[in-house]
C-alpha cells in the first residue's frame, strides 16, 4: 500500500468525502522547511493555504522550535482548572498588552470553535448572573462561519454541506451577509430593535473568511459597536481567522474601531504550531461572574487541555517575533503585490468571476456553473505544480504565511494562472 492508501484506510479527514479522497491529489506531509511542505516522496509544495490559515511565520521557525524545546524540559501541560501555570501567566500578560479589549481576562481552550462556544455561554450567563431575564438569543450574520461545534454552527450562517444539522441548530436573529450592501447598518438597527432579547452580537470583524473572503469597509463597523454600547448587548468579535496579523494589523478589530466585550482567538495564536484558542473577556463581563465559592455565578465550563503550557510557550515567543520581525509591514506590502498580480494575471480569464483580498486572505471566485468541481480541479492542478491551496465551493483560496516573500507571491499567482489554463484551457 502507498501512503495515501494507508492514510485512507485509517484516518477520517474533516470536510472530506473519503470515498474519493485519493482522487483529489492529497499530499502526505512528512516534514517542512520554511514555507514549503515536503511529502513522503520528497516533493515540495509552497504552503499557500497556511495549513488552513494557522501558519503565520512558516514552518520550523528556529525561535519557535527553541521555545518548545525549553518548555518541554519544564512541563508540557498542567490543568488550569483551579490552578495556574507560570508560562500561561506570562503569555496572558503579553497578550493583555496587545488585545483590543478593556482589562482583558483569558479563558483558554484548544480550537476556534470552542473559543466561540465559550463566548456564547459567557454572554448568556452574563445576563443571568446580573438577574436580567430574557437575553437568551444572539444576533449573527448571514454567511458567517464560527466553527463546527453545535453552538458555533448555530451562530454560523449554514452551508458547507452542514444543512443536515439544521434541526440541531438553535435559532438566532440573522443580519444580512457581508455580500449585501448596508449589512452593518441593518445589523445595528436589529440590535436596537431586539435589545431586550439579545445576549450578544457575534461578528467576524472586517472579513467573513470562510464565506470566501467577503469584506465590508472598516469604517462601517463602528455603528455596530455604537449600537452595542448604547443597548448593553455584548459584542463578540470572532478573530479566529483575522487575529495575529492576517489582515495587516495585529487584530482586525483595530481597523474597525471595535472594542469587543468578548474576543475569540485561535488559528494563528501559536503561529500554527499547536492547538490553542482563547476567549478574552473585558473586565465588565468578568466581574459579573464574581461571587462566593461554588456559587451559581461561577462559569462552569473548561477544557482538559485549555492553557496547554507548550502552546503557551510557543504563543509567547510568536507574539514577540511578530513584532521583532516586522511581520505586519510584510503583510501589507505582500498584500498590495498579491492584489495587483491577481488582477493582472487572472482578470482576463473568462472563468474568473471575482477577485477578493483583505491582507493575506485572498479568494479567486470561479464560474462553476458548467462544472461544480472546477475550483477543486484548479487546486489539484496547482498541487501538481508545487503550490498547495484549497478550494471552498467556487472559490480558490490564497492564504499564504505572513512571512511570504515577493518571489513566492509571484510563484503562487503564476501557478494559479497556469492551473487555470490547464483546467479551463482558455488562457487570456
Ligand atoms: C476557523 C474558524 C473558526 C473555527 O476554528 P477551529 O479551530 O477550526 O475550530 C471559527 N471562526 C472563524 C472566523 C474561523 O475562521
Coordinates of C-alpha atoms and ligand atoms in Angstrom, one line a residue:
X1 CA 0.0 0.0 0.0
X2 CA 1.2 3.5 -0.7
X3 CA 0.9 6.3 1.8
X4 CA -2.4 7.6 0.5
X5 CA -4.0 4.2 0.7
X6 CA -2.6 3.7 4.3
X7 CA -3.9 7.1 5.2
X8 CA -7.4 6.5 3.8
X9 CA -7.6 3.1 5.5
X10 CA -7.4 4.6 9.0
X11 CA -7.6 8.4 9.0
X12 CA -11.0 10.1 8.6
X13 CA -10.4 13.6 7.2
X14 CA -12.6 16.5 8.1
X15 CA -14.7 18.2 5.4
X16 CA -13.6 15.5 3.0
X17 CA -15.6 12.8 1.2
X18 CA -13.5 9.8 2.0
X19 CA -14.9 7.7 -0.9
X20 CA -12.9 9.8 -3.4
X21 CA -10.2 11.2 -1.0
X22 CA -7.4 9.7 -3.1
X23 CA -8.7 11.2 -6.4
X24 CA -8.3 14.8 -5.2
X25 CA -4.5 14.8 -5.2
X26 CA -4.0 14.8 -1.4
X27 CA -0.4 15.2 -0.3
X28 CA 1.0 13.2 2.7
X29 CA 3.4 15.5 4.5
X30 CA 6.5 14.2 6.2
X31 CA 8.4 17.4 7.1
X32 CA 8.7 21.0 6.2
X33 CA 11.2 23.8 5.6
X34 CA 10.3 27.4 5.8
X35 CA 7.1 27.9 3.9
X36 CA 7.4 24.6 2.0
X37 CA 5.8 21.3 2.9
X38 CA 7.7 18.2 1.9
X39 CA 5.8 15.0 1.2
X40 CA 6.7 11.3 1.8
X41 CA 8.3 11.2 -1.7
X42 CA 10.4 14.3 -1.1
X43 CA 8.3 16.6 -3.3
X44 CA 8.0 20.2 -2.2
X45 CA 4.9 22.4 -2.0
X46 CA 4.6 26.0 -1.1
X47 CA 2.0 26.2 1.7
X48 CA -0.3 28.8 0.1
X49 CA -3.1 27.9 2.5
X50 CA -1.0 28.3 5.6
X51 CA -2.2 24.8 6.7
X52 CA -5.8 26.2 6.8
X53 CA -4.9 29.7 7.9
X54 CA -2.9 28.8 11.0
X55 CA 0.7 29.1 9.9
X56 CA 2.0 32.7 10.3
X57 CA 5.8 32.8 10.1
X58 CA 6.3 29.5 8.2
X59 CA 7.2 26.0 9.4
X60 CA 10.1 25.1 11.6
X61 CA 10.8 28.6 12.8
X62 CA 14.1 28.2 14.8
X63 CA 12.9 30.5 17.7
X64 CA 9.6 28.7 18.0
X65 CA 11.2 25.3 17.9
X66 CA 13.6 26.5 20.7
X67 CA 10.7 27.9 22.8
X68 CA 9.0 24.5 22.5
X69 CA 12.2 22.6 23.5
X70 CA 12.8 24.8 26.5
X71 CA 9.2 24.4 27.8
X72 CA 9.2 20.6 27.3
X73 CA 12.1 20.5 29.8
X74 CA 9.9 22.2 32.4
X75 CA 6.4 20.8 31.9
X76 CA 4.2 20.0 28.9
X77 CA 0.9 20.5 30.5
X78 CA -0.8 21.1 33.8
X79 CA -4.5 21.8 34.4
X80 CA -5.8 25.4 34.6
X81 CA -8.9 24.3 36.4
X82 CA -8.4 25.8 39.8
X83 CA -4.6 26.1 39.3
X84 CA -2.1 28.1 37.4
X85 CA 1.0 27.6 35.2
X86 CA 3.9 30.1 35.0
X87 CA 4.2 30.2 31.2
X88 CA 0.5 30.6 30.8
X89 CA 0.5 33.6 33.1
X90 CA 3.4 35.1 31.1
X91 CA 1.6 34.5 27.8
X92 CA -1.7 36.0 29.1
X93 CA 0.2 39.1 30.4
X94 CA 1.8 39.6 27.0
X95 CA -1.5 39.1 25.2
X96 CA -3.2 41.5 27.6
X97 CA -0.9 44.3 26.4
X98 CA -2.0 43.9 22.8
X99 CA -5.6 42.7 22.5
X100 CA -8.3 45.4 21.8
X101 CA -10.2 44.5 25.0
X102 CA -10.6 46.5 28.2
X103 CA -8.7 44.9 31.1
X104 CA -8.8 41.5 29.5
X105 CA -9.1 38.1 31.1
X106 CA -8.2 35.0 29.1
X107 CA -10.1 31.7 29.1
X108 CA -8.0 29.3 27.1
X109 CA -9.3 26.3 25.0
X110 CA -7.9 24.3 22.1
X111 CA -9.9 25.2 19.0
X112 CA -11.6 28.2 17.5
X113 CA -15.0 26.7 17.7
X114 CA -14.5 26.1 21.4
X115 CA -13.5 29.8 21.9
X116 CA -16.7 30.9 20.2
X117 CA -18.7 28.3 22.2
X118 CA -17.2 29.7 25.4
X119 CA -18.1 33.3 24.3
X120 CA -21.7 32.4 23.6
X121 CA -22.1 30.7 27.0
X122 CA -20.3 33.5 28.9
X123 CA -22.6 36.1 27.1
X124 CA -25.7 34.2 28.1
X125 CA -24.6 33.7 31.8
X126 CA -23.5 37.4 32.0
X127 CA -27.2 38.4 31.8
X128 CA -28.4 35.6 34.1
X129 CA -25.8 36.5 36.7
X130 CA -26.9 40.0 36.7
X131 CA -30.5 38.9 37.3
X132 CA -31.8 40.3 34.0
X133 CA -34.2 37.9 32.3
X134 CA -34.9 37.5 28.6
X135 CA -31.5 37.9 27.0
X136 CA -31.3 34.5 25.5
X137 CA -30.6 34.8 21.9
X138 CA -27.8 36.1 19.6
X139 CA -27.6 38.3 16.5
X140 CA -25.3 36.8 13.8
X141 CA -24.7 37.5 10.2
X142 CA -25.7 35.7 7.0
X143 CA -22.7 33.7 5.6
X144 CA -20.9 33.8 8.9
X145 CA -18.7 31.0 9.9
X146 CA -17.8 30.4 13.6
X147 CA -16.7 26.8 13.7
X148 CA -18.3 23.3 13.7
X149 CA -19.5 22.6 17.3
X150 CA -23.3 22.8 17.7
X151 CA -23.3 26.2 19.3
X152 CA -20.8 27.7 16.8
X153 CA -22.7 26.1 14.0
X154 CA -25.9 27.7 15.2
X155 CA -24.5 31.3 15.0
X156 CA -22.9 30.4 11.7
X157 CA -24.8 31.1 8.5
X158 CA -25.1 27.4 7.4
X159 CA -24.0 25.9 4.2
X160 CA -20.7 24.0 3.6
X161 CA -22.8 20.8 3.4
X162 CA -23.8 21.3 7.1
X163 CA -27.6 21.7 6.3
X164 CA -28.1 18.2 7.6
X165 CA -27.6 19.6 11.1
X166 CA -30.2 22.3 10.8
X167 CA -32.6 20.6 13.2
X168 CA -29.8 20.8 15.9
X169 CA -29.0 24.4 15.4
X170 CA -30.6 26.8 17.9
X171 CA -32.4 29.8 16.3
X172 CA -30.7 33.2 16.2
X173 CA -31.5 36.5 14.7
X174 CA -29.9 36.8 11.3
X175 CA -28.5 40.0 9.9
X176 CA -27.6 40.2 6.2
X177 CA -24.4 38.7 4.8
X178 CA -21.4 41.0 4.2
X179 CA -22.2 40.5 0.5
X180 CA -25.3 42.6 1.0
X181 CA -24.9 46.4 0.9
X182 CA -25.8 48.0 4.3
X183 CA -25.3 44.8 6.3
X184 CA -23.8 46.6 9.2
X185 CA -26.5 49.3 9.3
X186 CA -29.2 46.6 9.2
X187 CA -27.5 44.7 12.0
X188 CA -27.2 47.8 14.1
X189 CA -30.9 48.5 13.7
X190 CA -31.7 44.9 14.7
X191 CA -29.6 45.3 17.9
X192 CA -31.7 48.4 18.9
X193 CA -35.0 46.7 18.0
X194 CA -34.3 43.5 19.8
X195 CA -32.2 44.8 22.7
X196 CA -34.4 43.1 25.3
X197 CA -33.9 39.6 23.7
X198 CA -30.2 39.7 22.8
X199 CA -27.4 38.4 24.9
X200 CA -24.8 39.3 22.3
X201 CA -23.9 40.1 18.7
X202 CA -21.3 37.9 17.1
X203 CA -19.3 39.2 14.1
X204 CA -16.2 38.4 12.1
X205 CA -14.6 41.9 12.0
X206 CA -13.7 43.2 8.5
X207 CA -13.9 39.9 6.6
X208 CA -16.1 36.8 6.6
X209 CA -13.3 34.4 5.8
X210 CA -14.9 31.0 5.2
X211 CA -17.7 32.7 3.2
X212 CA -15.0 33.3 0.6
X213 CA -13.3 36.5 1.9
X214 CA -16.4 38.7 1.9
X215 CA -15.4 42.1 3.3
X216 CA -17.0 45.3 4.3
X217 CA -15.1 48.7 4.5
X218 CA -13.7 49.0 8.0
X219 CA -15.5 52.3 8.7
X220 CA -18.9 50.6 8.6
X221 CA -18.3 48.6 11.7
X222 CA -18.2 51.4 14.2
X223 CA -22.0 51.8 14.1
X224 CA -22.4 48.2 15.3
X225 CA -20.1 48.9 18.2
X226 CA -22.1 52.0 19.0
X227 CA -25.4 50.1 19.0
X228 CA -23.9 47.5 21.4
X229 CA -22.6 50.1 23.7
X230 CA -25.9 52.0 23.7
X231 CA -28.1 49.0 24.4
X232 CA -25.7 47.0 26.6
X233 CA -25.9 44.0 24.2
X234 CA -22.5 42.3 24.3
X235 CA -20.2 42.4 21.3
X236 CA -18.4 39.2 20.4
X237 CA -15.7 39.6 17.8
X238 CA -14.6 36.3 16.3
X239 CA -11.0 37.0 15.2
X240 CA -10.1 33.3 15.0
X241 CA -9.2 33.9 11.3
X242 CA -8.2 37.5 11.3
X243 CA -6.2 37.7 14.5
X244 CA -2.4 37.8 14.7
X245 CA -1.7 39.9 11.7
X246 CA -3.6 38.2 8.9
X247 CA -5.3 41.5 7.7
X248 CA -2.3 43.8 8.2
X249 CA -3.0 44.9 11.8
X250 CA -2.5 42.6 14.8
X251 CA -6.3 42.4 15.1
X252 CA -8.9 43.4 12.5
X253 CA -11.0 45.0 15.3
X254 CA -8.4 47.8 15.4
X255 CA -9.1 48.8 11.8
X256 CA -12.9 48.5 12.5
X257 CA -12.6 50.7 15.7
X258 CA -14.3 47.9 17.6
X259 CA -13.5 47.1 21.3
X260 CA -15.3 43.8 21.9
X261 CA -16.6 42.7 25.2
X262 CA -15.6 39.2 24.2
X263 CA -12.9 38.4 21.7
X264 CA -12.3 34.9 20.2
X265 CA -8.8 34.0 19.2
X266 CA -7.4 30.8 17.6
X267 CA -5.7 29.7 14.4
X268 CA -2.5 31.9 14.4
X269 CA -2.3 32.2 18.2
X270 CA 0.6 29.7 18.2
X271 CA 1.9 30.6 14.8
X272 CA 0.3 27.3 13.5
X273 CA 2.3 25.1 15.9
X274 CA -0.1 23.7 18.5
X275 CA -3.8 23.7 19.1
X276 CA -4.8 26.6 21.3
X277 CA -7.6 29.2 21.4
X278 CA -8.8 31.8 23.8
X279 CA -11.9 33.7 24.8
X280 CA -10.9 37.1 26.0
X281 CA -13.4 38.8 28.4
X282 CA -13.5 42.5 29.2
X283 CA -13.5 43.4 32.9
X284 CA -17.2 44.2 33.0
X285 CA -18.1 40.8 31.7
X286 CA -15.6 39.1 34.0
X287 CA -16.9 41.0 37.0
X288 CA -20.4 39.6 36.5
X289 CA -19.1 36.1 37.4
X290 CA -17.5 37.0 40.8
X291 CA -19.3 35.7 43.9
X292 CA -19.0 33.2 46.7
X293 CA -17.1 29.9 46.3
X294 CA -19.1 27.1 44.5
X295 CA -21.9 29.7 43.8
X296 CA -24.0 29.7 40.7
X297 CA -22.2 32.8 39.5
X298 CA -19.2 30.7 38.6
X299 CA -18.5 29.8 34.9
X300 CA -18.9 26.1 34.9
X301 CA -17.0 25.4 31.7
X302 CA -13.5 24.2 30.9
X303 CA -11.5 22.0 28.6
X304 CA -8.9 19.4 29.6
X305 CA -6.1 20.9 27.5
X306 CA -7.1 24.6 28.0
X307 CA -4.0 26.7 28.6
X308 CA -1.5 24.0 27.5
X309 CA 2.0 25.0 28.6
X310 CA 3.8 24.0 25.3
X311 CA 1.3 26.0 23.3
X312 CA 1.6 29.0 25.6
X313 CA 5.4 28.9 25.4
X314 CA 5.2 28.9 21.6
X315 CA 2.5 31.6 21.6
X316 CA 4.6 33.9 23.8
X317 CA 7.6 33.6 21.6
X318 CA 5.4 34.0 18.5
X319 CA 4.0 37.3 19.8
X320 CA 7.5 38.6 20.3
X321 CA 8.5 37.5 16.8
X322 CA 5.5 39.2 15.1
X323 CA 6.9 42.5 16.5
X324 CA 10.7 41.9 16.1
X325 CA 10.4 40.6 12.5
X326 CA 8.1 43.5 11.4
X327 CA 5.7 40.9 10.1
X328 CA 2.8 43.4 9.7
X329 CA 4.8 45.5 7.3
X330 CA 5.4 42.4 5.2
X331 CA 1.7 41.5 5.3
X332 CA 0.8 45.0 3.9
X333 CA 3.5 45.0 1.2
X334 CA 2.8 41.5 0.1
X335 CA -1.0 42.1 0.1
X336 CA -0.5 45.0 -2.3
X337 CA 1.7 42.9 -4.5
X338 CA -0.7 40.0 -4.5
X339 CA -3.7 42.1 -5.3
X340 CA -2.0 43.7 -8.3
X341 CA -0.7 40.4 -9.5
X342 CA -4.1 38.7 -9.3
X343 CA -5.7 41.5 -11.2
X344 CA -3.0 41.4 -13.9
X345 CA -2.6 37.7 -14.4
X346 CA -6.2 36.4 -13.7
X347 CA -8.8 39.0 -14.6
X348 CA -8.6 38.1 -18.3
X349 CA -9.8 34.5 -17.7
X350 CA -13.5 34.4 -18.6
X351 CA -13.9 31.8 -15.9
X352 CA -12.8 34.2 -13.1
X353 CA -15.9 35.9 -11.6
X354 CA -14.4 37.9 -8.8
X355 CA -11.1 38.5 -7.0
X356 CA -11.2 39.5 -3.3
X357 CA -8.4 40.2 -1.0
X358 CA -8.0 41.6 2.6
X359 CA -4.5 41.5 3.9
X360 CA -3.3 38.0 3.1
X361 CA -6.7 36.5 2.9
X362 CA -7.3 36.0 -0.8
X363 CA -10.2 34.5 -2.8
X364 CA -10.5 33.9 -6.6
X365 CA -14.1 33.1 -7.3
X366 CA -14.6 31.0 -10.4
X367 CA -17.7 30.4 -12.6
X368 CA -18.6 26.8 -11.7
X369 CA -21.9 26.8 -13.5
X370 CA -20.6 24.3 -16.1
X371 CA -18.7 22.2 -13.6
X372 CA -19.2 22.3 -9.8
X373 CA -15.8 20.8 -9.2
X374 CA -13.9 23.4 -11.2
X375 CA -12.3 25.2 -8.3
X376 CA -11.3 21.8 -6.8
X377 CA -9.7 20.8 -10.1
X378 CA -7.8 24.1 -10.3
X379 CA -6.4 23.4 -6.8
X380 CA -5.4 19.9 -7.9
X381 CA -3.6 21.3 -10.9
X382 CA -1.8 23.8 -8.6
X383 CA -0.7 20.9 -6.3
X384 CA 0.8 19.2 -9.3
X385 CA 2.8 22.3 -10.0
X386 CA 4.0 22.5 -6.4
X387 CA 1.7 25.0 -4.7
X388 CA -0.8 23.8 -2.1
X389 CA -4.1 25.6 -2.0
X390 CA -7.6 24.6 -1.1
X391 CA -11.0 25.4 -2.7
X392 CA -14.2 26.3 -0.8
X393 CA -17.1 25.8 -3.2
X394 CA -16.4 28.0 -6.3
X395 CA -13.5 29.8 -4.6
X396 CA -9.8 29.1 -4.7
X397 CA -8.3 30.5 -1.5
X398 CA -4.9 32.1 -1.3
X399 CA -3.8 32.5 2.3
X400 CA 0.0 32.4 2.4
X401 CA 2.1 32.6 5.6
X402 CA 2.6 36.2 6.8
X403 CA 6.3 36.0 6.0
X404 CA 5.7 35.1 2.4
X405 CA 8.3 36.7 0.1
X406 CA 7.8 38.7 -3.1
X407 CA 9.1 35.8 -5.2
X408 CA 6.8 33.3 -3.5
X409 CA 3.8 35.6 -4.3
X410 CA 4.8 35.6 -7.9
X411 CA 5.1 31.8 -7.8
X412 CA 1.6 31.4 -6.3
X413 CA 0.0 33.7 -8.9
X414 CA 1.8 32.3 -11.9
X415 CA 1.0 28.7 -10.7
X416 CA -2.7 29.6 -10.3
X417 CA -2.8 31.1 -13.8
X418 CA -1.1 28.0 -15.2
X419 CA -3.5 25.8 -13.3
X420 CA -6.5 27.7 -14.7
X421 CA -5.1 27.4 -18.2
X422 CA -4.7 23.6 -17.6
X423 CA -8.2 23.2 -16.4
X424 CA -10.2 25.8 -18.4
X425 CA -7.9 25.6 -21.4
X426 CA -8.6 29.3 -22.0
X427 CA -5.6 31.5 -21.2
X428 CA -6.5 35.1 -21.8
Ligands
LIG1 C1 -11.6 28.6 11.5 C2 -12.6 29.5 12.2 C3 -13.3 29.1 13.4 C4 -13.1 27.7 13.9 O1 -11.9 27.4 14.4 P1 -11.4 25.9 14.6 O2 -10.1 25.9 15.2 O3 -11.4 25.3 13.2 O4 -12.5 25.2 15.5 C5 -14.1 30.0 14.0 N1 -14.3 31.2 13.5 C6 -13.6 31.6 12.4 C7 -13.8 33.0 11.9 C8 -12.8 30.8 11.7 O5 -12.2 31.2 10.6

